[in-house]
């Protein structure tokens, strides 16, 4: 990460992905094959756009997927699968960008530990 703003974008993305995944998973348990309504699809696509920006090419879960097509409305279960993959990659990105210093975890900015606290990594990193 290059700045504290990058940390804020990642934290926002993680929260939005978790919230949407929980909501759509609940819908998918009741009606997995039901189509997502246009309002929810619009919100999900905004979060996926932000995810693609934050994660970049190295962490994007699918090379050939950017967001859902509004003409081909996805099912609740389709959205749950995609959001789950974005959550996994966002957490891998976060895990790759935290460092333990003095017994606490901090985000790494420009190669050095910042003053922004983080949770411990939950994924085995690539770095």
PDB file of N, CA, C and O in Angstrom, residues 19-91:
ATOM      1  N   UNK A  19     -20.731  -7.310   4.764  1.00  0.00           N
ATOM      2  CA  UNK A  19     -22.140  -6.980   4.930  1.00  0.00           C
ATOM      3  C   UNK A  19     -22.999  -7.505   3.794  1.00  0.00           C
ATOM      4  O   UNK A  19     -24.050  -8.128   4.025  1.00  0.00           O
ATOM      5  N   UNK A  20     -22.574  -7.269   2.569  1.00  0.00           N
ATOM      6  CA  UNK A  20     -23.333  -7.752   1.420  1.00  0.00           C
ATOM      7  C   UNK A  20     -23.374  -9.276   1.381  1.00  0.00           C
ATOM      8  O   UNK A  20     -24.426  -9.863   1.091  1.00  0.00           O
ATOM      9  N   UNK A  21     -22.256  -9.900   1.678  1.00  0.00           N
ATOM     10  CA  UNK A  21     -22.209 -11.362   1.654  1.00  0.00           C
ATOM     11  C   UNK A  21     -23.187 -11.943   2.676  1.00  0.00           C
ATOM     12  O   UNK A  21     -23.910 -12.901   2.377  1.00  0.00           O
ATOM     13  N   UNK A  22     -23.236 -11.375   3.857  1.00  0.00           N
ATOM     14  CA  UNK A  22     -24.169 -11.856   4.884  1.00  0.00           C
ATOM     15  C   UNK A  22     -25.619 -11.698   4.419  1.00  0.00           C
ATOM     16  O   UNK A  22     -26.432 -12.627   4.577  1.00  0.00           O
ATOM     17  N   UNK A  23     -25.950 -10.548   3.848  1.00  0.00           N
ATOM     18  CA  UNK A  23     -27.321 -10.293   3.394  1.00  0.00           C
ATOM     19  C   UNK A  23     -27.718 -11.214   2.240  1.00  0.00           C
ATOM     20  O   UNK A  23     -28.794 -11.811   2.257  1.00  0.00           O
ATOM     21  N   UNK A  24     -26.860 -11.319   1.252  1.00  0.00           N
ATOM     22  CA  UNK A  24     -27.204 -12.126   0.076  1.00  0.00           C
ATOM     23  C   UNK A  24     -27.160 -13.614   0.419  1.00  0.00           C
ATOM     24  O   UNK A  24     -27.951 -14.400  -0.112  1.00  0.00           O
ATOM     25  N   UNK A  25     -26.291 -14.016   1.324  1.00  0.00           N
ATOM     26  CA  UNK A  25     -26.261 -15.420   1.763  1.00  0.00           C
ATOM     27  C   UNK A  25     -27.578 -15.807   2.420  1.00  0.00           C
ATOM     28  O   UNK A  25     -28.073 -16.919   2.217  1.00  0.00           O
ATOM     29  N   UNK A  26     -28.142 -14.887   3.208  1.00  0.00           N
ATOM     30  CA  UNK A  26     -29.442 -15.160   3.841  1.00  0.00           C
ATOM     31  C   UNK A  26     -30.521 -15.337   2.770  1.00  0.00           C
ATOM     32  O   UNK A  26     -31.361 -16.243   2.872  1.00  0.00           O
ATOM     33  N   UNK A  27     -30.489 -14.499   1.745  1.00  0.00           N
ATOM     34  CA  UNK A  27     -31.447 -14.644   0.648  1.00  0.00           C
ATOM     35  C   UNK A  27     -31.211 -15.953  -0.106  1.00  0.00           C
ATOM     36  O   UNK A  27     -32.173 -16.630  -0.500  1.00  0.00           O
ATOM     37  N   UNK A  28     -29.961 -16.305  -0.302  1.00  0.00           N
ATOM     38  CA  UNK A  28     -29.628 -17.519  -1.053  1.00  0.00           C
ATOM     39  C   UNK A  28     -30.068 -18.778  -0.310  1.00  0.00           C
ATOM     40  O   UNK A  28     -30.418 -19.779  -0.943  1.00  0.00           O
ATOM     41  N   UNK A  29     -30.058 -18.743   1.017  1.00  0.00           N
ATOM     42  CA  UNK A  29     -30.523 -19.910   1.775  1.00  0.00           C
ATOM     43  C   UNK A  29     -32.022 -20.123   1.570  1.00  0.00           C
ATOM     44  O   UNK A  29     -32.486 -21.260   1.496  1.00  0.00           O
ATOM     45  N   UNK A  30     -32.761 -19.035   1.470  1.00  0.00           N
ATOM     46  CA  UNK A  30     -34.218 -19.129   1.283  1.00  0.00           C
ATOM     47  C   UNK A  30     -34.577 -19.432  -0.166  1.00  0.00           C
ATOM     48  O   UNK A  30     -35.441 -20.254  -0.441  1.00  0.00           O
ATOM     49  N   UNK A  31     -33.932 -18.708  -1.082  1.00  0.00           N
ATOM     50  CA  UNK A  31     -34.275 -18.808  -2.508  1.00  0.00           C
ATOM     51  C   UNK A  31     -33.016 -18.675  -3.352  1.00  0.00           C
ATOM     52  O   UNK A  31     -32.760 -17.624  -3.937  1.00  0.00           O
ATOM     53  N   UNK A  32     -32.222 -19.741  -3.449  1.00  0.00           N
ATOM     54  CA  UNK A  32     -30.936 -19.635  -4.140  1.00  0.00           C
ATOM     55  C   UNK A  32     -31.025 -19.250  -5.612  1.00  0.00           C
ATOM     56  O   UNK A  32     -30.138 -18.585  -6.131  1.00  0.00           O
ATOM     57  N   UNK A  33     -32.095 -19.641  -6.285  1.00  0.00           N
ATOM     58  CA  UNK A  33     -32.195 -19.393  -7.724  1.00  0.00           C
ATOM     59  C   UNK A  33     -32.957 -18.131  -8.073  1.00  0.00           C
ATOM     60  O   UNK A  33     -33.084 -17.800  -9.260  1.00  0.00           O
ATOM     61  N   UNK A  34     -33.471 -17.398  -7.079  1.00  0.00           N
ATOM     62  CA  UNK A  34     -34.174 -16.156  -7.364  1.00  0.00           C
ATOM     63  C   UNK A  34     -33.191 -15.106  -7.879  1.00  0.00           C
ATOM     64  O   UNK A  34     -32.039 -15.041  -7.437  1.00  0.00           O
ATOM     65  N   UNK A  35     -33.677 -14.284  -8.796  1.00  0.00           N
ATOM     66  CA  UNK A  35     -32.851 -13.211  -9.362  1.00  0.00           C
ATOM     67  C   UNK A  35     -32.732 -12.060  -8.376  1.00  0.00           C
ATOM     68  O   UNK A  35     -33.644 -11.782  -7.605  1.00  0.00           O
ATOM     69  N   UNK A  36     -31.600 -11.421  -8.398  1.00  0.00           N
ATOM     70  CA  UNK A  36     -31.357 -10.260  -7.556  1.00  0.00           C
ATOM     71  C   UNK A  36     -32.091  -9.058  -8.138  1.00  0.00           C
ATOM     72  O   UNK A  36     -32.138  -8.895  -9.354  1.00  0.00           O
ATOM     73  N   UNK A  37     -32.654  -8.216  -7.289  1.00  0.00           N
ATOM     74  CA  UNK A  37     -33.365  -7.057  -7.836  1.00  0.00           C
ATOM     75  C   UNK A  37     -32.357  -6.005  -8.316  1.00  0.00           C
ATOM     76  O   UNK A  37     -31.195  -6.000  -7.904  1.00  0.00           O
ATOM     77  N   UNK A  38     -32.792  -5.110  -9.217  1.00  0.00           N
ATOM     78  CA  UNK A  38     -31.875  -4.127  -9.815  1.00  0.00           C
ATOM     79  C   UNK A  38     -31.191  -3.210  -8.802  1.00  0.00           C
ATOM     80  O   UNK A  38     -30.030  -2.848  -8.982  1.00  0.00           O
ATOM     81  N   UNK A  39     -31.878  -2.833  -7.743  1.00  0.00           N
ATOM     82  CA  UNK A  39     -31.279  -1.963  -6.732  1.00  0.00           C
ATOM     83  C   UNK A  39     -30.097  -2.647  -6.054  1.00  0.00           C
ATOM     84  O   UNK A  39     -29.008  -2.067  -5.951  1.00  0.00           O
ATOM     85  N   UNK A  40     -30.286  -3.871  -5.615  1.00  0.00           N
ATOM     86  CA  UNK A  40     -29.206  -4.609  -4.953  1.00  0.00           C
ATOM     87  C   UNK A  40     -28.059  -4.871  -5.928  1.00  0.00           C
ATOM     88  O   UNK A  40     -26.893  -4.790  -5.559  1.00  0.00           O
ATOM     89  N   UNK A  41     -28.404  -5.195  -7.167  1.00  0.00           N
ATOM     90  CA  UNK A  41     -27.372  -5.447  -8.176  1.00  0.00           C
ATOM     91  C   UNK A  41     -26.504  -4.212  -8.394  1.00  0.00           C
ATOM     92  O   UNK A  41     -25.277  -4.312  -8.493  1.00  0.00           O
ATOM     93  N   UNK A  42     -27.138  -3.044  -8.410  1.00  0.00           N
ATOM     94  CA  UNK A  42     -26.394  -1.795  -8.591  1.00  0.00           C
ATOM     95  C   UNK A  42     -25.411  -1.585  -7.437  1.00  0.00           C
ATOM     96  O   UNK A  42     -24.244  -1.229  -7.647  1.00  0.00           O
ATOM     97  N   UNK A  43     -25.857  -1.807  -6.207  1.00  0.00           N
ATOM     98  CA  UNK A  43     -24.986  -1.661  -5.040  1.00  0.00           C
ATOM     99  C   UNK A  43     -23.832  -2.656  -5.068  1.00  0.00           C
ATOM    100  O   UNK A  43     -22.679  -2.306  -4.798  1.00  0.00           O
ATOM    101  N   UNK A  44     -24.147  -3.892  -5.400  1.00  0.00           N
ATOM    102  CA  UNK A  44     -23.114  -4.926  -5.452  1.00  0.00           C
ATOM    103  C   UNK A  44     -22.079  -4.599  -6.517  1.00  0.00           C
ATOM    104  O   UNK A  44     -20.873  -4.723  -6.285  1.00  0.00           O
ATOM    105  N   UNK A  45     -22.523  -4.136  -7.667  1.00  0.00           N
ATOM    106  CA  UNK A  45     -21.578  -3.776  -8.727  1.00  0.00           C
ATOM    107  C   UNK A  45     -20.677  -2.616  -8.320  1.00  0.00           C
ATOM    108  O   UNK A  45     -19.503  -2.575  -8.685  1.00  0.00           O
ATOM    109  N   UNK A  46     -21.208  -1.660  -7.546  1.00  0.00           N
ATOM    110  CA  UNK A  46     -20.364  -0.565  -7.052  1.00  0.00           C
ATOM    111  C   UNK A  46     -19.264  -1.096  -6.141  1.00  0.00           C
ATOM    112  O   UNK A  46     -18.113  -0.664  -6.216  1.00  0.00           O
ATOM    113  N   UNK A  47     -19.612  -2.031  -5.283  1.00  0.00           N
ATOM    114  CA  UNK A  47     -18.618  -2.617  -4.378  1.00  0.00           C
ATOM    115  C   UNK A  47     -17.609  -3.441  -5.175  1.00  0.00           C
ATOM    116  O   UNK A  47     -16.400  -3.396  -4.890  1.00  0.00           O
ATOM    117  N   UNK A  48     -18.059  -4.159  -6.184  1.00  0.00           N
ATOM    118  CA  UNK A  48     -17.129  -4.928  -7.017  1.00  0.00           C
ATOM    119  C   UNK A  48     -16.188  -4.003  -7.786  1.00  0.00           C
ATOM    120  O   UNK A  48     -14.991  -4.314  -7.927  1.00  0.00           O
ATOM    121  N   UNK A  49     -16.693  -2.870  -8.268  1.00  0.00           N
ATOM    122  CA  UNK A  49     -15.827  -1.890  -8.934  1.00  0.00           C
ATOM    123  C   UNK A  49     -14.741  -1.400  -7.970  1.00  0.00           C
ATOM    124  O   UNK A  49     -13.565  -1.312  -8.337  1.00  0.00           O
ATOM    125  N   UNK A  50     -15.151  -1.083  -6.742  1.00  0.00           N
ATOM    126  CA  UNK A  50     -14.177  -0.643  -5.732  1.00  0.00           C
ATOM    127  C   UNK A  50     -13.192  -1.769  -5.432  1.00  0.00           C
ATOM    128  O   UNK A  50     -11.991  -1.534  -5.289  1.00  0.00           O
ATOM    129  N   UNK A  51     -13.693  -2.986  -5.360  1.00  0.00           N
ATOM    130  CA  UNK A  51     -12.819  -4.134  -5.113  1.00  0.00           C
ATOM    131  C   UNK A  51     -11.789  -4.323  -6.207  1.00  0.00           C
ATOM    132  O   UNK A  51     -10.611  -4.571  -5.926  1.00  0.00           O
ATOM    133  N   UNK A  52     -12.200  -4.186  -7.437  1.00  0.00           N
ATOM    134  CA  UNK A  52     -11.259  -4.317  -8.552  1.00  0.00           C
ATOM    135  C   UNK A  52     -10.174  -3.256  -8.485  1.00  0.00           C
ATOM    136  O   UNK A  52      -9.007  -3.523  -8.779  1.00  0.00           O
ATOM    137  N   UNK A  53     -10.560  -2.051  -8.081  1.00  0.00           N
ATOM    138  CA  UNK A  53      -9.585  -0.959  -7.959  1.00  0.00           C
ATOM    139  C   UNK A  53      -8.605  -1.223  -6.817  1.00  0.00           C
ATOM    140  O   UNK A  53      -7.394  -1.103  -6.985  1.00  0.00           O
ATOM    141  N   UNK A  54      -9.121  -1.588  -5.664  1.00  0.00           N
ATOM    142  CA  UNK A  54      -8.274  -1.802  -4.489  1.00  0.00           C
ATOM    143  C   UNK A  54      -7.374  -3.031  -4.677  1.00  0.00           C
ATOM    144  O   UNK A  54      -6.183  -2.986  -4.376  1.00  0.00           O
ATOM    145  N   UNK A  55      -7.929  -4.108  -5.184  1.00  0.00           N
ATOM    146  CA  UNK A  55      -7.185  -5.364  -5.278  1.00  0.00           C
ATOM    147  C   UNK A  55      -6.211  -5.396  -6.442  1.00  0.00           C
ATOM    148  O   UNK A  55      -5.199  -6.102  -6.379  1.00  0.00           O
ATOM    149  N   UNK A  56      -6.490  -4.660  -7.488  1.00  0.00           N
ATOM    150  CA  UNK A  56      -5.603  -4.643  -8.649  1.00  0.00           C
ATOM    151  C   UNK A  56      -5.524  -6.014  -9.311  1.00  0.00           C
ATOM    152  O   UNK A  56      -6.198  -6.963  -8.922  1.00  0.00           O
ATOM    153  N   UNK A  57      -4.692  -6.121 -10.311  1.00  0.00           N
ATOM    154  CA  UNK A  57      -4.583  -7.367 -11.078  1.00  0.00           C
ATOM    155  C   UNK A  57      -4.035  -8.527 -10.260  1.00  0.00           C
ATOM    156  O   UNK A  57      -4.379  -9.677 -10.502  1.00  0.00           O
ATOM    157  N   UNK A  58      -3.182  -8.247  -9.290  1.00  0.00           N
ATOM    158  CA  UNK A  58      -2.553  -9.323  -8.526  1.00  0.00           C
ATOM    159  C   UNK A  58      -3.507 -10.046  -7.586  1.00  0.00           C
ATOM    160  O   UNK A  58      -3.293 -11.210  -7.264  1.00  0.00           O
ATOM    161  N   UNK A  59      -4.544  -9.371  -7.128  1.00  0.00           N
ATOM    162  CA  UNK A  59      -5.435  -9.966  -6.131  1.00  0.00           C
ATOM    163  C   UNK A  59      -6.876 -10.124  -6.609  1.00  0.00           C
ATOM    164  O   UNK A  59      -7.681 -10.710  -5.888  1.00  0.00           O
ATOM    165  N   UNK A  60      -7.210  -9.616  -7.769  1.00  0.00           N
ATOM    166  CA  UNK A  60      -8.570  -9.813  -8.284  1.00  0.00           C
ATOM    167  C   UNK A  60      -8.842 -11.296  -8.402  1.00  0.00           C
ATOM    168  O   UNK A  60      -8.021 -12.036  -8.947  1.00  0.00           O
ATOM    169  N   UNK A  61      -9.997 -11.763  -7.929  1.00  0.00           N
ATOM    170  CA  UNK A  61     -10.237 -13.205  -7.925  1.00  0.00           C
ATOM    171  C   UNK A  61     -10.399 -13.824  -9.308  1.00  0.00           C
ATOM    172  O   UNK A  61     -10.051 -14.989  -9.500  1.00  0.00           O
ATOM    173  N   UNK A  62     -10.909 -13.073 -10.272  1.00  0.00           N
ATOM    174  CA  UNK A  62     -11.140 -13.615 -11.610  1.00  0.00           C
ATOM    175  C   UNK A  62     -10.621 -12.641 -12.653  1.00  0.00           C
ATOM    176  O   UNK A  62     -11.003 -11.474 -12.654  1.00  0.00           O
ATOM    177  N   UNK A  63      -9.775 -13.136 -13.552  1.00  0.00           N
ATOM    178  CA  UNK A  63      -9.226 -12.272 -14.607  1.00  0.00           C
ATOM    179  C   UNK A  63     -10.295 -11.786 -15.575  1.00  0.00           C
ATOM    180  O   UNK A  63     -10.200 -10.687 -16.104  1.00  0.00           O
ATOM    181  N   UNK A  64     -11.303 -12.610 -15.809  1.00  0.00           N
ATOM    182  CA  UNK A  64     -12.294 -12.297 -16.839  1.00  0.00           C
ATOM    183  C   UNK A  64     -13.630 -11.811 -16.275  1.00  0.00           C
ATOM    184  O   UNK A  64     -14.631 -11.794 -16.975  1.00  0.00           O
ATOM    185  N   UNK A  65     -13.651 -11.410 -15.013  1.00  0.00           N
ATOM    186  CA  UNK A  65     -14.889 -10.917 -14.397  1.00  0.00           C
ATOM    187  C   UNK A  65     -14.622  -9.575 -13.744  1.00  0.00           C
ATOM    188  O   UNK A  65     -13.670  -9.424 -12.987  1.00  0.00           O
ATOM    189  N   UNK A  66     -15.484  -8.593 -14.046  1.00  0.00           N
ATOM    190  CA  UNK A  66     -15.384  -7.283 -13.413  1.00  0.00           C
ATOM    191  C   UNK A  66     -16.602  -6.991 -12.554  1.00  0.00           C
ATOM    192  O   UNK A  66     -16.477  -6.509 -11.446  1.00  0.00           O
ATOM    193  N   UNK A  67     -17.779  -7.258 -13.110  1.00  0.00           N
ATOM    194  CA  UNK A  67     -19.023  -7.050 -12.369  1.00  0.00           C
ATOM    195  C   UNK A  67     -20.134  -7.784 -13.100  1.00  0.00           C
ATOM    196  O   UNK A  67     -19.951  -8.282 -14.210  1.00  0.00           O
ATOM    197  N   UNK A  68     -21.300  -7.831 -12.470  1.00  0.00           N
ATOM    198  CA  UNK A  68     -22.441  -8.512 -13.058  1.00  0.00           C
ATOM    199  C   UNK A  68     -23.073  -7.643 -14.141  1.00  0.00           C
ATOM    200  O   UNK A  68     -23.126  -6.420 -14.020  1.00  0.00           O
ATOM    201  N   UNK A  69     -23.554  -8.295 -15.180  1.00  0.00           N
ATOM    202  CA  UNK A  69     -24.241  -7.602 -16.262  1.00  0.00           C
ATOM    203  C   UNK A  69     -25.684  -7.337 -15.843  1.00  0.00           C
ATOM    204  O   UNK A  69     -26.359  -8.234 -15.338  1.00  0.00           O
ATOM    205  N   UNK A  70     -26.160  -6.128 -16.066  1.00  0.00           N
ATOM    206  CA  UNK A  70     -27.533  -5.793 -15.681  1.00  0.00           C
ATOM    207  C   UNK A  70     -28.554  -6.498 -16.575  1.00  0.00           C
ATOM    208  O   UNK A  70     -29.687  -6.739 -16.154  1.00  0.00           O
ATOM    209  N   UNK A  71     -28.159  -6.866 -17.788  1.00  0.00           N
ATOM    210  CA  UNK A  71     -29.071  -7.566 -18.698  1.00  0.00           C
ATOM    211  C   UNK A  71     -29.209  -9.044 -18.348  1.00  0.00           C
ATOM    212  O   UNK A  71     -30.211  -9.664 -18.676  1.00  0.00           O
ATOM    213  N   UNK A  72     -28.202  -9.597 -17.718  1.00  0.00           N
ATOM    214  CA  UNK A  72     -28.197 -11.012 -17.351  1.00  0.00           C
ATOM    215  C   UNK A  72     -28.181 -11.096 -15.819  1.00  0.00           C
ATOM    216  O   UNK A  72     -27.145 -11.330 -15.211  1.00  0.00           O
ATOM    217  N   UNK A  73     -29.342 -10.880 -15.221  1.00  0.00           N
ATOM    218  CA  UNK A  73     -29.453 -10.743 -13.771  1.00  0.00           C
ATOM    219  C   UNK A  73     -29.024 -12.043 -13.075  1.00  0.00           C
ATOM    220  O   UNK A  73     -29.549 -13.112 -13.371  1.00  0.00           O
ATOM    221  N   UNK A  74     -28.062 -11.937 -12.151  1.00  0.00           N
ATOM    222  CA  UNK A  74     -27.568 -13.133 -11.470  1.00  0.00           C
ATOM    223  C   UNK A  74     -28.528 -13.600 -10.371  1.00  0.00           C
ATOM    224  O   UNK A  74     -29.365 -12.833  -9.880  1.00  0.00           O
ATOM    225  N   UNK A  75     -28.380 -14.853  -9.987  1.00  0.00           N
ATOM    226  CA  UNK A  75     -29.174 -15.399  -8.883  1.00  0.00           C
ATOM    227  C   UNK A  75     -28.496 -15.049  -7.561  1.00  0.00           C
ATOM    228  O   UNK A  75     -27.329 -14.660  -7.517  1.00  0.00           O
ATOM    229  N   UNK A  76     -29.234 -15.208  -6.497  1.00  0.00           N
ATOM    230  CA  UNK A  76     -28.677 -14.976  -5.157  1.00  0.00           C
ATOM    231  C   UNK A  76     -27.445 -15.845  -4.917  1.00  0.00           C
ATOM    232  O   UNK A  76     -26.453 -15.374  -4.364  1.00  0.00           O
ATOM    233  N   UNK A  77     -27.512 -17.100  -5.334  1.00  0.00           N
ATOM    234  CA  UNK A  77     -26.372 -17.990  -5.098  1.00  0.00           C
ATOM    235  C   UNK A  77     -25.161 -17.594  -5.939  1.00  0.00           C
ATOM    236  O   UNK A  77     -24.019 -17.700  -5.485  1.00  0.00           O
ATOM    237  N   UNK A  78     -25.381 -17.098  -7.162  1.00  0.00           N
ATOM    238  CA  UNK A  78     -24.268 -16.622  -7.994  1.00  0.00           C
ATOM    239  C   UNK A  78     -23.540 -15.473  -7.298  1.00  0.00           C
ATOM    240  O   UNK A  78     -22.311 -15.440  -7.236  1.00  0.00           O
ATOM    241  N   UNK A  79     -24.314 -14.535  -6.781  1.00  0.00           N
ATOM    242  CA  UNK A  79     -23.737 -13.364  -6.124  1.00  0.00           C
ATOM    243  C   UNK A  79     -22.991 -13.782  -4.862  1.00  0.00           C
ATOM    244  O   UNK A  79     -21.899 -13.279  -4.579  1.00  0.00           O
ATOM    245  N   UNK A  80     -23.542 -14.723  -4.121  1.00  0.00           N
ATOM    246  CA  UNK A  80     -22.885 -15.208  -2.904  1.00  0.00           C
ATOM    247  C   UNK A  80     -21.515 -15.795  -3.218  1.00  0.00           C
ATOM    248  O   UNK A  80     -20.538 -15.517  -2.515  1.00  0.00           O
ATOM    249  N   UNK A  81     -21.430 -16.570  -4.274  1.00  0.00           N
ATOM    250  CA  UNK A  81     -20.152 -17.175  -4.668  1.00  0.00           C
ATOM    251  C   UNK A  81     -19.130 -16.101  -5.017  1.00  0.00           C
ATOM    252  O   UNK A  81     -17.990 -16.131  -4.549  1.00  0.00           O
ATOM    253  N   UNK A  82     -19.522 -15.134  -5.822  1.00  0.00           N
ATOM    254  CA  UNK A  82     -18.589 -14.095  -6.263  1.00  0.00           C
ATOM    255  C   UNK A  82     -18.153 -13.227  -5.082  1.00  0.00           C
ATOM    256  O   UNK A  82     -16.958 -12.947  -4.914  1.00  0.00           O
ATOM    257  N   UNK A  83     -19.096 -12.808  -4.247  1.00  0.00           N
ATOM    258  CA  UNK A  83     -18.729 -11.999  -3.083  1.00  0.00           C
ATOM    259  C   UNK A  83     -17.788 -12.762  -2.158  1.00  0.00           C
ATOM    260  O   UNK A  83     -16.843 -12.180  -1.611  1.00  0.00           O
ATOM    261  N   UNK A  84     -18.010 -14.048  -2.002  1.00  0.00           N
ATOM    262  CA  UNK A  84     -17.120 -14.867  -1.177  1.00  0.00           C
ATOM    263  C   UNK A  84     -15.701 -14.884  -1.718  1.00  0.00           C
ATOM    264  O   UNK A  84     -14.730 -14.800  -0.950  1.00  0.00           O
ATOM    265  N   UNK A  85     -15.554 -14.967  -3.019  1.00  0.00           N
ATOM    266  CA  UNK A  85     -14.221 -14.961  -3.625  1.00  0.00           C
ATOM    267  C   UNK A  85     -13.539 -13.604  -3.457  1.00  0.00           C
ATOM    268  O   UNK A  85     -12.337 -13.533  -3.185  1.00  0.00           O
ATOM    269  N   UNK A  86     -14.304 -12.526  -3.608  1.00  0.00           N
ATOM    270  CA  UNK A  86     -13.742 -11.193  -3.385  1.00  0.00           C
ATOM    271  C   UNK A  86     -13.330 -11.016  -1.925  1.00  0.00           C
ATOM    272  O   UNK A  86     -12.294 -10.417  -1.638  1.00  0.00           O
ATOM    273  N   UNK A  87     -14.129 -11.547  -1.002  1.00  0.00           N
ATOM    274  CA  UNK A  87     -13.770 -11.473   0.418  1.00  0.00           C
ATOM    275  C   UNK A  87     -12.455 -12.196   0.692  1.00  0.00           C
ATOM    276  O   UNK A  87     -11.601 -11.692   1.419  1.00  0.00           O
ATOM    277  N   UNK A  88     -12.296 -13.371   0.120  1.00  0.00           N
ATOM    278  CA  UNK A  88     -11.067 -14.149   0.316  1.00  0.00           C
ATOM    279  C   UNK A  88      -9.839 -13.398  -0.197  1.00  0.00           C
ATOM    280  O   UNK A  88      -8.810 -13.332   0.471  1.00  0.00           O
ATOM    281  N   UNK A  89      -9.958 -12.829  -1.380  1.00  0.00           N
ATOM    282  CA  UNK A  89      -8.815 -12.122  -1.959  1.00  0.00           C
ATOM    283  C   UNK A  89      -8.536 -10.807  -1.241  1.00  0.00           C
ATOM    284  O   UNK A  89      -7.375 -10.418  -1.088  1.00  0.00           O
ATOM    285  N   UNK A  90      -9.577 -10.129  -0.784  1.00  0.00           N
ATOM    286  CA  UNK A  90      -9.367  -8.894  -0.019  1.00  0.00           C
ATOM    287  C   UNK A  90      -8.653  -9.205   1.289  1.00  0.00           C
ATOM    288  O   UNK A  90      -7.755  -8.469   1.707  1.00  0.00           O
ATOM    289  N   UNK A  91      -9.002 -10.313   1.916  1.00  0.00           N
ATOM    290  CA  UNK A  91      -8.334 -10.695   3.156  1.00  0.00           C
ATOM    291  C   UNK A  91      -6.897 -11.139   2.886  1.00  0.00           C
ATOM    292  O   UNK A  91      -5.992 -10.862   3.662  1.00  0.00           O
TER     293      UNK A  91
END
